PDB file of N, CA and C in Angstrom:
ATOM      1  N   MET A 165     -67.651 -30.414 -30.664  1.00  0.00           N
ATOM      2  CA  MET A 165     -68.507 -31.450 -31.170  1.00  0.00           C
ATOM      3  C   MET A 165     -67.880 -32.021 -32.436  1.00  0.00           C
ATOM      4  N   TYR A 166     -67.811 -33.312 -32.518  1.00  0.00           N
ATOM      5  CA  TYR A 166     -67.262 -33.994 -33.675  1.00  0.00           C
ATOM      6  C   TYR A 166     -68.366 -34.342 -34.660  1.00  0.00           C
ATOM      7  N   LEU A 167     -68.146 -34.007 -35.908  1.00  0.00           N
ATOM      8  CA  LEU A 167     -69.079 -34.379 -36.971  1.00  0.00           C
ATOM      9  C   LEU A 167     -68.362 -35.320 -37.927  1.00  0.00           C
ATOM     10  N   SER A 168     -69.049 -36.348 -38.330  1.00  0.00           N
ATOM     11  CA  SER A 168     -68.464 -37.297 -39.273  1.00  0.00           C
ATOM     12  C   SER A 168     -68.331 -36.639 -40.645  1.00  0.00           C
ATOM     13  N   TRP A 169     -67.565 -37.282 -41.502  1.00  0.00           N
ATOM     14  CA  TRP A 169     -67.397 -36.798 -42.866  1.00  0.00           C
ATOM     15  C   TRP A 169     -68.752 -36.694 -43.570  1.00  0.00           C
ATOM     16  N   ASP A 170     -69.607 -37.709 -43.377  1.00  0.00           N
ATOM     17  CA  ASP A 170     -70.937 -37.707 -44.008  1.00  0.00           C
ATOM     18  C   ASP A 170     -71.805 -36.566 -43.486  1.00  0.00           C
ATOM     19  N   GLU A 171     -71.730 -36.285 -42.186  1.00  0.00           N
ATOM     20  CA  GLU A 171     -72.503 -35.177 -41.616  1.00  0.00           C
ATOM     21  C   GLU A 171     -72.019 -33.839 -42.168  1.00  0.00           C
ATOM     22  N   MET A 172     -70.698 -33.672 -42.273  1.00  0.00           N
ATOM     23  CA  MET A 172     -70.159 -32.428 -42.831  1.00  0.00           C
ATOM     24  C   MET A 172     -70.531 -32.291 -44.305  1.00  0.00           C
ATOM     25  N   LYS A 173     -70.565 -33.385 -45.022  1.00  0.00           N
ATOM     26  CA  LYS A 173     -70.953 -33.354 -46.440  1.00  0.00           C
ATOM     27  C   LYS A 173     -72.393 -32.857 -46.571  1.00  0.00           C
ATOM     28  N   LYS A 174     -73.285 -33.325 -45.696  1.00  0.00           N
ATOM     29  CA  LYS A 174     -74.677 -32.875 -45.729  1.00  0.00           C
ATOM     30  C   LYS A 174     -74.772 -31.372 -45.445  1.00  0.00           C
ATOM     31  N   ILE A 175     -74.022 -30.912 -44.456  1.00  0.00           N
ATOM     32  CA  ILE A 175     -74.003 -29.483 -44.120  1.00  0.00           C
ATOM     33  C   ILE A 175     -73.476 -28.684 -45.301  1.00  0.00           C
ATOM     34  N   ASN A 176     -72.359 -29.131 -45.876  1.00  0.00           N
ATOM     35  CA  ASN A 176     -71.773 -28.422 -47.014  1.00  0.00           C
ATOM     36  C   ASN A 176     -72.714 -28.396 -48.213  1.00  0.00           C
ATOM     37  N   ASP A 177     -73.461 -29.462 -48.433  1.00  0.00           N
ATOM     38  CA  ASP A 177     -74.432 -29.483 -49.537  1.00  0.00           C
ATOM     39  C   ASP A 177     -75.514 -28.416 -49.341  1.00  0.00           C
ATOM     40  N   VAL A 178     -75.991 -28.265 -48.118  1.00  0.00           N
ATOM     41  CA  VAL A 178     -76.979 -27.221 -47.813  1.00  0.00           C
ATOM     42  C   VAL A 178     -76.357 -25.845 -48.031  1.00  0.00           C
ATOM     43  N   GLN A 179     -75.117 -25.684 -47.597  1.00  0.00           N
ATOM     44  CA  GLN A 179     -74.445 -24.400 -47.774  1.00  0.00           C
ATOM     45  C   GLN A 179     -74.313 -24.031 -49.248  1.00  0.00           C
ATOM     46  N   VAL A 180     -73.985 -24.998 -50.071  1.00  0.00           N
ATOM     47  CA  VAL A 180     -73.850 -24.739 -51.503  1.00  0.00           C
ATOM     48  C   VAL A 180     -75.189 -24.305 -52.085  1.00  0.00           C
ATOM     49  N   GLU A 181     -76.271 -24.951 -51.689  1.00  0.00           N
ATOM     50  CA  GLU A 181     -77.605 -24.552 -52.168  1.00  0.00           C
ATOM     51  C   GLU A 181     -77.929 -23.124 -51.725  1.00  0.00           C
ATOM     52  N   MET A 182     -77.588 -22.794 -50.487  1.00  0.00           N
ATOM     53  CA  MET A 182     -77.849 -21.434 -49.997  1.00  0.00           C
ATOM     54  C   MET A 182     -77.014 -20.418 -50.775  1.00  0.00           C
ATOM     55  N   LEU A 183     -75.757 -20.759 -51.041  1.00  0.00           N
ATOM     56  CA  LEU A 183     -74.895 -19.849 -51.802  1.00  0.00           C
ATOM     57  C   LEU A 183     -75.421 -19.667 -53.217  1.00  0.00           C
ATOM     58  N   ARG A 184     -75.930 -20.715 -53.824  1.00  0.00           N
ATOM     59  CA  ARG A 184     -76.532 -20.582 -55.163  1.00  0.00           C
ATOM     60  C   ARG A 184     -77.699 -19.605 -55.122  1.00  0.00           C
ATOM     61  N   ASP A 185     -78.504 -19.706 -54.086  1.00  0.00           N
ATOM     62  CA  ASP A 185     -79.642 -18.801 -53.939  1.00  0.00           C
ATOM     63  C   ASP A 185     -79.168 -17.360 -53.760  1.00  0.00           C
ATOM     64  N   VAL A 186     -78.141 -17.173 -52.937  1.00  0.00           N
ATOM     65  CA  VAL A 186     -77.567 -15.837 -52.734  1.00  0.00           C
ATOM     66  C   VAL A 186     -77.023 -15.300 -54.049  1.00  0.00           C
ATOM     67  N   THR A 187     -76.321 -16.144 -54.788  1.00  0.00           N
ATOM     68  CA  THR A 187     -75.749 -15.736 -56.073  1.00  0.00           C
ATOM     69  C   THR A 187     -76.834 -15.277 -57.037  1.00  0.00           C
ATOM     70  N   GLU A 188     -77.918 -16.026 -57.111  1.00  0.00           N
ATOM     71  CA  GLU A 188     -79.026 -15.649 -57.995  1.00  0.00           C
ATOM     72  C   GLU A 188     -79.657 -14.328 -57.557  1.00  0.00           C
ATOM     73  N   ALA A 189     -79.837 -14.162 -56.252  1.00  0.00           N
ATOM     74  CA  ALA A 189     -80.396 -12.902 -55.747  1.00  0.00           C
ATOM     75  C   ALA A 189     -79.472 -11.731 -56.080  1.00  0.00           C
ATOM     76  N   CYS A 190     -78.183 -11.933 -55.916  1.00  0.00           N
ATOM     77  CA  CYS A 190     -77.221 -10.869 -56.222  1.00  0.00           C
ATOM     78  C   CYS A 190     -77.254 -10.500 -57.700  1.00  0.00           C
ATOM     79  N   LYS A 191     -77.384 -11.505 -58.557  1.00  0.00           N
ATOM     80  CA  LYS A 191     -77.479 -11.219 -60.002  1.00  0.00           C
ATOM     81  C   LYS A 191     -78.721 -10.384 -60.292  1.00  0.00           C
ATOM     82  N   LYS A 192     -79.851 -10.769 -59.710  1.00  0.00           N
ATOM     83  CA  LYS A 192     -81.100 -10.042 -59.950  1.00  0.00           C
ATOM     84  C   LYS A 192     -81.036  -8.620 -59.405  1.00  0.00           C
ATOM     85  N   LEU A 193     -80.307  -8.431 -58.311  1.00  0.00           N
ATOM     86  CA  LEU A 193     -80.192  -7.111 -57.689  1.00  0.00           C
ATOM     87  C   LEU A 193     -79.016  -6.307 -58.244  1.00  0.00           C
ATOM     88  N   ASN A 194     -78.239  -6.941 -59.129  1.00  0.00           N
ATOM     89  CA  ASN A 194     -77.062  -6.306 -59.726  1.00  0.00           C
ATOM     90  C   ASN A 194     -76.063  -5.836 -58.662  1.00  0.00           C
ATOM     91  N   ILE A 195     -75.797  -6.723 -57.711  1.00  0.00           N
ATOM     92  CA  ILE A 195     -74.804  -6.413 -56.686  1.00  0.00           C
ATOM     93  C   ILE A 195     -73.717  -7.491 -56.672  1.00  0.00           C
ATOM     94  N   CYS A 196     -72.550  -7.103 -56.196  1.00  0.00           N
ATOM     95  CA  CYS A 196     -71.400  -8.010 -56.139  1.00  0.00           C
ATOM     96  C   CYS A 196     -71.194  -8.513 -54.722  1.00  0.00           C
ATOM     97  N   TYR A 197     -70.695  -9.718 -54.633  1.00  0.00           N
ATOM     98  CA  TYR A 197     -70.270 -10.271 -53.346  1.00  0.00           C
ATOM     99  C   TYR A 197     -68.888 -10.880 -53.548  1.00  0.00           C
ATOM    100  N   TYR A 198     -68.193 -11.111 -52.442  1.00  0.00           N
ATOM    101  CA  TYR A 198     -66.836 -11.626 -52.491  1.00  0.00           C
ATOM    102  C   TYR A 198     -66.677 -12.740 -51.479  1.00  0.00           C
ATOM    103  N   MET A 199     -66.019 -13.809 -51.882  1.00  0.00           N
ATOM    104  CA  MET A 199     -65.671 -14.868 -50.935  1.00  0.00           C
ATOM    105  C   MET A 199     -64.556 -14.315 -50.045  1.00  0.00           C
ATOM    106  N   VAL A 200     -64.631 -14.583 -48.743  1.00  0.00           N
ATOM    107  CA  VAL A 200     -63.614 -14.119 -47.803  1.00  0.00           C
ATOM    108  C   VAL A 200     -63.330 -15.222 -46.774  1.00  0.00           C
ATOM    109  N   HIS A 201     -62.313 -15.012 -45.987  1.00  0.00           N
ATOM    110  CA  HIS A 201     -61.926 -15.862 -44.860  1.00  0.00           C
ATOM    111  C   HIS A 201     -61.759 -17.324 -45.284  1.00  0.00           C
ATOM    112  N   GLY A 202     -62.291 -18.254 -44.499  1.00  0.00           N
ATOM    113  CA  GLY A 202     -62.114 -19.676 -44.773  1.00  0.00           C
ATOM    114  C   GLY A 202     -62.713 -20.108 -46.091  1.00  0.00           C
ATOM    115  N   SER A 203     -63.789 -19.463 -46.493  1.00  0.00           N
ATOM    116  CA  SER A 203     -64.415 -19.811 -47.774  1.00  0.00           C
ATOM    117  C   SER A 203     -63.495 -19.460 -48.945  1.00  0.00           C
ATOM    118  N   LEU A 204     -62.848 -18.319 -48.865  1.00  0.00           N
ATOM    119  CA  LEU A 204     -61.897 -17.939 -49.907  1.00  0.00           C
ATOM    120  C   LEU A 204     -60.701 -18.884 -49.896  1.00  0.00           C
ATOM    121  N   LEU A 205     -60.184 -19.165 -48.724  1.00  0.00           N
ATOM    122  CA  LEU A 205     -59.041 -20.079 -48.602  1.00  0.00           C
ATOM    123  C   LEU A 205     -59.378 -21.443 -49.200  1.00  0.00           C
ATOM    124  N   GLY A 206     -60.528 -21.990 -48.842  1.00  0.00           N
ATOM    125  CA  GLY A 206     -60.924 -23.290 -49.369  1.00  0.00           C
ATOM    126  C   GLY A 206     -61.103 -23.272 -50.872  1.00  0.00           C
ATOM    127  N   THR A 207     -61.697 -22.197 -51.380  1.00  0.00           N
ATOM    128  CA  THR A 207     -61.923 -22.081 -52.818  1.00  0.00           C
ATOM    129  C   THR A 207     -60.601 -22.039 -53.575  1.00  0.00           C
ATOM    130  N   VAL A 208     -59.665 -21.240 -53.096  1.00  0.00           N
ATOM    131  CA  VAL A 208     -58.393 -21.062 -53.793  1.00  0.00           C
ATOM    132  C   VAL A 208     -57.481 -22.275 -53.588  1.00  0.00           C
ATOM    133  N   ARG A 209     -57.351 -22.718 -52.356  1.00  0.00           N
ATOM    134  CA  ARG A 209     -56.393 -23.774 -52.034  1.00  0.00           C
ATOM    135  C   ARG A 209     -56.906 -25.170 -52.356  1.00  0.00           C
ATOM    136  N   ASN A 210     -58.180 -25.432 -52.049  1.00  0.00           N
ATOM    137  CA  ASN A 210     -58.696 -26.795 -52.150  1.00  0.00           C
ATOM    138  C   ASN A 210     -59.726 -26.982 -53.265  1.00  0.00           C
ATOM    139  N   SER A 211     -60.217 -25.886 -53.837  1.00  0.00           N
ATOM    140  CA  SER A 211     -61.344 -25.926 -54.778  1.00  0.00           C
ATOM    141  C   SER A 211     -62.570 -26.565 -54.140  1.00  0.00           C
ATOM    142  N   LYS A 212     -62.655 -26.464 -52.833  1.00  0.00           N
ATOM    143  CA  LYS A 212     -63.803 -26.971 -52.075  1.00  0.00           C
ATOM    144  C   LYS A 212     -63.710 -26.399 -50.665  1.00  0.00           C
ATOM    145  N   PHE A 213     -64.553 -26.893 -49.788  1.00  0.00           N
ATOM    146  CA  PHE A 213     -64.549 -26.412 -48.403  1.00  0.00           C
ATOM    147  C   PHE A 213     -63.265 -26.808 -47.684  1.00  0.00           C
ATOM    148  N   VAL A 214     -62.823 -25.952 -46.783  1.00  0.00           N
ATOM    149  CA  VAL A 214     -61.772 -26.343 -45.859  1.00  0.00           C
ATOM    150  C   VAL A 214     -62.378 -27.414 -44.963  1.00  0.00           C
ATOM    151  N   PRO A 215     -61.704 -28.533 -44.762  1.00  0.00           N
ATOM    152  CA  PRO A 215     -62.282 -29.584 -43.918  1.00  0.00           C
ATOM    153  C   PRO A 215     -62.735 -29.036 -42.562  1.00  0.00           C
ATOM    154  N   GLY A 216     -63.970 -29.350 -42.210  1.00  0.00           N
ATOM    155  CA  GLY A 216     -64.519 -28.911 -40.931  1.00  0.00           C
ATOM    156  C   GLY A 216     -65.164 -27.539 -40.940  1.00  0.00           C
ATOM    157  N   ASP A 217     -65.046 -26.808 -42.059  1.00  0.00           N
ATOM    158  CA  ASP A 217     -65.649 -25.470 -42.134  1.00  0.00           C
ATOM    159  C   ASP A 217     -67.163 -25.620 -42.244  1.00  0.00           C
ATOM    160  N   ASP A 218     -67.879 -24.962 -41.360  1.00  0.00           N
ATOM    161  CA  ASP A 218     -69.334 -25.147 -41.328  1.00  0.00           C
ATOM    162  C   ASP A 218     -70.105 -23.872 -41.670  1.00  0.00           C
ATOM    163  N   ASP A 219     -69.441 -22.951 -42.359  1.00  0.00           N
ATOM    164  CA  ASP A 219     -70.152 -21.755 -42.827  1.00  0.00           C
ATOM    165  C   ASP A 219     -69.541 -21.283 -44.132  1.00  0.00           C
ATOM    166  N   ILE A 220     -70.231 -20.353 -44.769  1.00  0.00           N
ATOM    167  CA  ILE A 220     -69.710 -19.714 -45.975  1.00  0.00           C
ATOM    168  C   ILE A 220     -69.567 -18.236 -45.651  1.00  0.00           C
ATOM    169  N   ASP A 221     -68.380 -17.720 -45.912  1.00  0.00           N
ATOM    170  CA  ASP A 221     -68.075 -16.327 -45.603  1.00  0.00           C
ATOM    171  C   ASP A 221     -68.071 -15.515 -46.888  1.00  0.00           C
ATOM    172  N   ILE A 222     -68.986 -14.552 -46.972  1.00  0.00           N
ATOM    173  CA  ILE A 222     -69.006 -13.632 -48.105  1.00  0.00           C
ATOM    174  C   ILE A 222     -69.068 -12.208 -47.576  1.00  0.00           C
ATOM    175  N   ALA A 223     -68.654 -11.289 -48.412  1.00  0.00           N
ATOM    176  CA  ALA A 223     -68.672  -9.876 -48.039  1.00  0.00           C
ATOM    177  C   ALA A 223     -69.250  -9.064 -49.192  1.00  0.00           C
ATOM    178  N   PHE A 224     -69.788  -7.914 -48.829  1.00  0.00           N
ATOM    179  CA  PHE A 224     -70.338  -6.957 -49.788  1.00  0.00           C
ATOM    180  C   PHE A 224     -69.731  -5.594 -49.499  1.00  0.00           C
ATOM    181  N   PHE A 225     -69.711  -4.731 -50.498  1.00  0.00           N
ATOM    182  CA  PHE A 225     -69.496  -3.325 -50.209  1.00  0.00           C
ATOM    183  C   PHE A 225     -70.743  -2.843 -49.464  1.00  0.00           C
ATOM    184  N   ARG A 226     -70.621  -1.814 -48.651  1.00  0.00           N
ATOM    185  CA  ARG A 226     -71.708  -1.367 -47.768  1.00  0.00           C
ATOM    186  C   ARG A 226     -73.028  -1.147 -48.516  1.00  0.00           C
ATOM    187  N   LYS A 227     -72.976  -0.421 -49.629  1.00  0.00           N
ATOM    188  CA  LYS A 227     -74.214  -0.141 -50.369  1.00  0.00           C
ATOM    189  C   LYS A 227     -74.878  -1.445 -50.823  1.00  0.00           C
ATOM    190  N   ASP A 228     -74.074  -2.383 -51.321  1.00  0.00           N
ATOM    191  CA  ASP A 228     -74.613  -3.667 -51.773  1.00  0.00           C
ATOM    192  C   ASP A 228     -75.133  -4.489 -50.604  1.00  0.00           C
ATOM    193  N   TYR A 229     -74.454  -4.418 -49.465  1.00  0.00           N
ATOM    194  CA  TYR A 229     -74.898  -5.114 -48.253  1.00  0.00           C
ATOM    195  C   TYR A 229     -76.287  -4.621 -47.855  1.00  0.00           C
ATOM    196  N   GLU A 230     -76.444  -3.313 -47.818  1.00  0.00           N
ATOM    197  CA  GLU A 230     -77.736  -2.731 -47.432  1.00  0.00           C
ATOM    198  C   GLU A 230     -78.835  -3.102 -48.429  1.00  0.00           C
ATOM    199  N   THR A 231     -78.504  -3.108 -49.702  1.00  0.00           N
ATOM    200  CA  THR A 231     -79.473  -3.526 -50.725  1.00  0.00           C
ATOM    201  C   THR A 231     -79.847  -4.986 -50.529  1.00  0.00           C
ATOM    202  N   PHE A 232     -78.856  -5.826 -50.280  1.00  0.00           N
ATOM    203  CA  PHE A 232     -79.116  -7.254 -50.076  1.00  0.00           C
ATOM    204  C   PHE A 232     -80.030  -7.471 -48.874  1.00  0.00           C
ATOM    205  N   ILE A 233     -79.715  -6.841 -47.754  1.00  0.00           N
ATOM    206  CA  ILE A 233     -80.523  -6.997 -46.540  1.00  0.00           C
ATOM    207  C   ILE A 233     -81.969  -6.565 -46.798  1.00  0.00           C
ATOM    208  N   GLU A 234     -82.126  -5.478 -47.540  1.00  0.00           N
ATOM    209  CA  GLU A 234     -83.465  -4.933 -47.780  1.00  0.00           C
ATOM    210  C   GLU A 234     -84.267  -5.725 -48.818  1.00  0.00           C
ATOM    211  N   LYS A 235     -83.627  -6.103 -49.916  1.00  0.00           N
ATOM    212  CA  LYS A 235     -84.377  -6.636 -51.048  1.00  0.00           C
ATOM    213  C   LYS A 235     -84.249  -8.134 -51.278  1.00  0.00           C
ATOM    214  N   ALA A 236     -83.195  -8.743 -50.802  1.00  0.00           N
ATOM    215  CA  ALA A 236     -82.982 -10.173 -51.065  1.00  0.00           C
ATOM    216  C   ALA A 236     -84.046 -11.081 -50.458  1.00  0.00           C
ATOM    217  N   PRO A 237     -84.600 -10.769 -49.277  1.00  0.00           N
ATOM    218  CA  PRO A 237     -85.596 -11.693 -48.717  1.00  0.00           C
ATOM    219  C   PRO A 237     -86.743 -12.028 -49.676  1.00  0.00           C
ATOM    220  N   GLU A 238     -87.101 -11.103 -50.544  1.00  0.00           N
ATOM    221  CA  GLU A 238     -88.161 -11.357 -51.518  1.00  0.00           C
ATOM    222  C   GLU A 238     -87.723 -12.345 -52.604  1.00  0.00           C
ATOM    223  N   LEU A 239     -86.407 -12.478 -52.790  1.00  0.00           N
ATOM    224  CA  LEU A 239     -85.865 -13.299 -53.867  1.00  0.00           C
ATOM    225  C   LEU A 239     -85.349 -14.656 -53.395  1.00  0.00           C
ATOM    226  N   LEU A 240     -85.090 -14.774 -52.112  1.00  0.00           N
ATOM    227  CA  LEU A 240     -84.490 -15.997 -51.569  1.00  0.00           C
ATOM    228  C   LEU A 240     -85.532 -17.073 -51.318  1.00  0.00           C
ATOM    229  N   ASN A 241     -85.064 -18.283 -51.220  1.00  0.00           N
ATOM    230  CA  ASN A 241     -85.895 -19.418 -50.827  1.00  0.00           C
ATOM    231  C   ASN A 241     -86.708 -19.017 -49.602  1.00  0.00           C
ATOM    232  N   LYS A 242     -87.976 -19.369 -49.577  1.00  0.00           N
ATOM    233  CA  LYS A 242     -88.864 -18.951 -48.484  1.00  0.00           C
ATOM    234  C   LYS A 242     -88.475 -19.559 -47.126  1.00  0.00           C
ATOM    235  N   ASN A 243     -87.640 -20.605 -47.132  1.00  0.00           N
ATOM    236  CA  ASN A 243     -87.160 -21.181 -45.870  1.00  0.00           C
ATOM    237  C   ASN A 243     -85.978 -20.412 -45.289  1.00  0.00           C
ATOM    238  N   TYR A 244     -85.429 -19.492 -46.063  1.00  0.00           N
ATOM    239  CA  TYR A 244     -84.267 -18.724 -45.614  1.00  0.00           C
ATOM    240  C   TYR A 244     -84.717 -17.396 -45.009  1.00  0.00           C
ATOM    241  N   PHE A 245     -83.965 -16.952 -44.027  1.00  0.00           N
ATOM    242  CA  PHE A 245     -84.211 -15.626 -43.479  1.00  0.00           C
ATOM    243  C   PHE A 245     -82.882 -14.986 -43.109  1.00  0.00           C
ATOM    244  N   ILE A 246     -82.868 -13.679 -43.135  1.00  0.00           N
ATOM    245  CA  ILE A 246     -81.658 -12.924 -42.814  1.00  0.00           C
ATOM    246  C   ILE A 246     -81.752 -12.429 -41.388  1.00  0.00           C
ATOM    247  N   GLN A 247     -80.720 -12.728 -40.628  1.00  0.00           N
ATOM    248  CA  GLN A 247     -80.591 -12.201 -39.274  1.00  0.00           C
ATOM    249  C   GLN A 247     -79.569 -11.076 -39.318  1.00  0.00           C
ATOM    250  N   ALA A 248     -79.961  -9.909 -38.893  1.00  0.00           N
ATOM    251  CA  ALA A 248     -79.064  -8.749 -38.882  1.00  0.00           C
ATOM    252  C   ALA A 248     -79.513  -7.803 -37.783  1.00  0.00           C
ATOM    253  N   ASN A 249     -78.617  -6.899 -37.422  1.00  0.00           N
ATOM    254  CA  ASN A 249     -78.990  -5.933 -36.378  1.00  0.00           C
ATOM    255  C   ASN A 249     -80.011  -4.925 -36.889  1.00  0.00           C
ATOM    256  N   THR A 250     -80.260  -4.912 -38.174  1.00  0.00           N
ATOM    257  CA  THR A 250     -81.307  -4.048 -38.732  1.00  0.00           C
ATOM    258  C   THR A 250     -82.644  -4.777 -38.869  1.00  0.00           C
ATOM    259  N   THR A 251     -82.621  -6.106 -38.728  1.00  0.00           N
ATOM    260  CA  THR A 251     -83.859  -6.880 -38.853  1.00  0.00           C
ATOM    261  C   THR A 251     -84.361  -7.397 -37.509  1.00  0.00           C
ATOM    262  N   GLU A 252     -83.475  -7.429 -36.508  1.00  0.00           N
ATOM    263  CA  GLU A 252     -83.838  -7.910 -35.172  1.00  0.00           C
ATOM    264  C   GLU A 252     -83.183  -7.016 -34.125  1.00  0.00           C
ATOM    265  N   ASP A 253     -83.965  -6.448 -33.278  1.00  0.00           N
ATOM    266  CA  ASP A 253     -83.427  -5.546 -32.255  1.00  0.00           C
ATOM    267  C   ASP A 253     -82.407  -6.212 -31.340  1.00  0.00           C
ATOM    268  N   SER A 254     -82.597  -7.473 -31.033  1.00  0.00           N
ATOM    269  CA  SER A 254     -81.712  -8.149 -30.084  1.00  0.00           C
ATOM    270  C   SER A 254     -80.534  -8.857 -30.749  1.00  0.00           C
ATOM    271  N   TYR A 255     -80.391  -8.752 -32.074  1.00  0.00           N
ATOM    272  CA  TYR A 255     -79.276  -9.409 -32.769  1.00  0.00           C
ATOM    273  C   TYR A 255     -77.994  -8.671 -32.437  1.00  0.00           C
ATOM    274  N   PRO A 256     -77.005  -9.354 -31.828  1.00  0.00           N
ATOM    275  CA  PRO A 256     -75.842  -8.662 -31.281  1.00  0.00           C
ATOM    276  C   PRO A 256     -74.672  -8.439 -32.231  1.00  0.00           C
ATOM    277  N   LEU A 257     -74.677  -9.019 -33.415  1.00  0.00           N
ATOM    278  CA  LEU A 257     -73.506  -8.960 -34.283  1.00  0.00           C
ATOM    279  C   LEU A 257     -73.592  -7.818 -35.287  1.00  0.00           C
ATOM    280  N   GLU A 258     -72.434  -7.397 -35.781  1.00  0.00           N
ATOM    281  CA  GLU A 258     -72.379  -6.303 -36.750  1.00  0.00           C
ATOM    282  C   GLU A 258     -72.499  -6.800 -38.190  1.00  0.00           C
ATOM    283  N   PHE A 259     -72.547  -8.096 -38.369  1.00  0.00           N
ATOM    284  CA  PHE A 259     -72.708  -8.672 -39.698  1.00  0.00           C
ATOM    285  C   PHE A 259     -73.941  -9.553 -39.708  1.00  0.00           C
ATOM    286  N   ALA A 260     -74.481  -9.745 -40.878  1.00  0.00           N
ATOM    287  CA  ALA A 260     -75.704 -10.531 -41.021  1.00  0.00           C
ATOM    288  C   ALA A 260     -75.380 -12.001 -41.232  1.00  0.00           C
ATOM    289  N   LYS A 261     -76.381 -12.828 -40.990  1.00  0.00           N
ATOM    290  CA  LYS A 261     -76.300 -14.255 -41.261  1.00  0.00           C
ATOM    291  C   LYS A 261     -77.548 -14.663 -42.037  1.00  0.00           C
ATOM    292  N   LEU A 262     -77.343 -15.522 -43.023  1.00  0.00           N
ATOM    293  CA  LEU A 262     -78.465 -16.113 -43.729  1.00  0.00           C
ATOM    294  C   LEU A 262     -78.732 -17.456 -43.059  1.00  0.00           C
ATOM    295  N   ARG A 263     -79.960 -17.647 -42.628  1.00  0.00           N
ATOM    296  CA  ARG A 263     -80.327 -18.860 -41.895  1.00  0.00           C
ATOM    297  C   ARG A 263     -81.343 -19.665 -42.696  1.00  0.00           C
ATOM    298  N   ASP A 264     -81.305 -20.971 -42.479  1.00  0.00           N
ATOM    299  CA  ASP A 264     -82.272 -21.889 -43.078  1.00  0.00           C
ATOM    300  C   ASP A 264     -83.178 -22.375 -41.945  1.00  0.00           C
ATOM    301  N   SER A 265     -84.442 -21.974 -42.002  1.00  0.00           N
ATOM    302  CA  SER A 265     -85.350 -22.352 -40.919  1.00  0.00           C
ATOM    303  C   SER A 265     -85.688 -23.823 -40.950  1.00  0.00           C
TER     304      SER A 265
END
């Protein structure tokens, strides 16, 4: 599927807002996160998103990941929810996703 530059800009703007929310939750929970994969590449190489990248990739150490999954929903925007194999029986992936309803 082809997305125009303007459509990708709108998606990236939402992603930045979600990342700000995650960052604030992590500060309140005193946990660290790390940019990884395409998000890290874009940050280091371009100081912005890699063109066409439609997600933000972050990682946690296991203990921080578990804390985030458990406690962050209370701190995040009420339109956001975490999908994980610990929150949904039928969720097939080993990593969580933050979704905007």
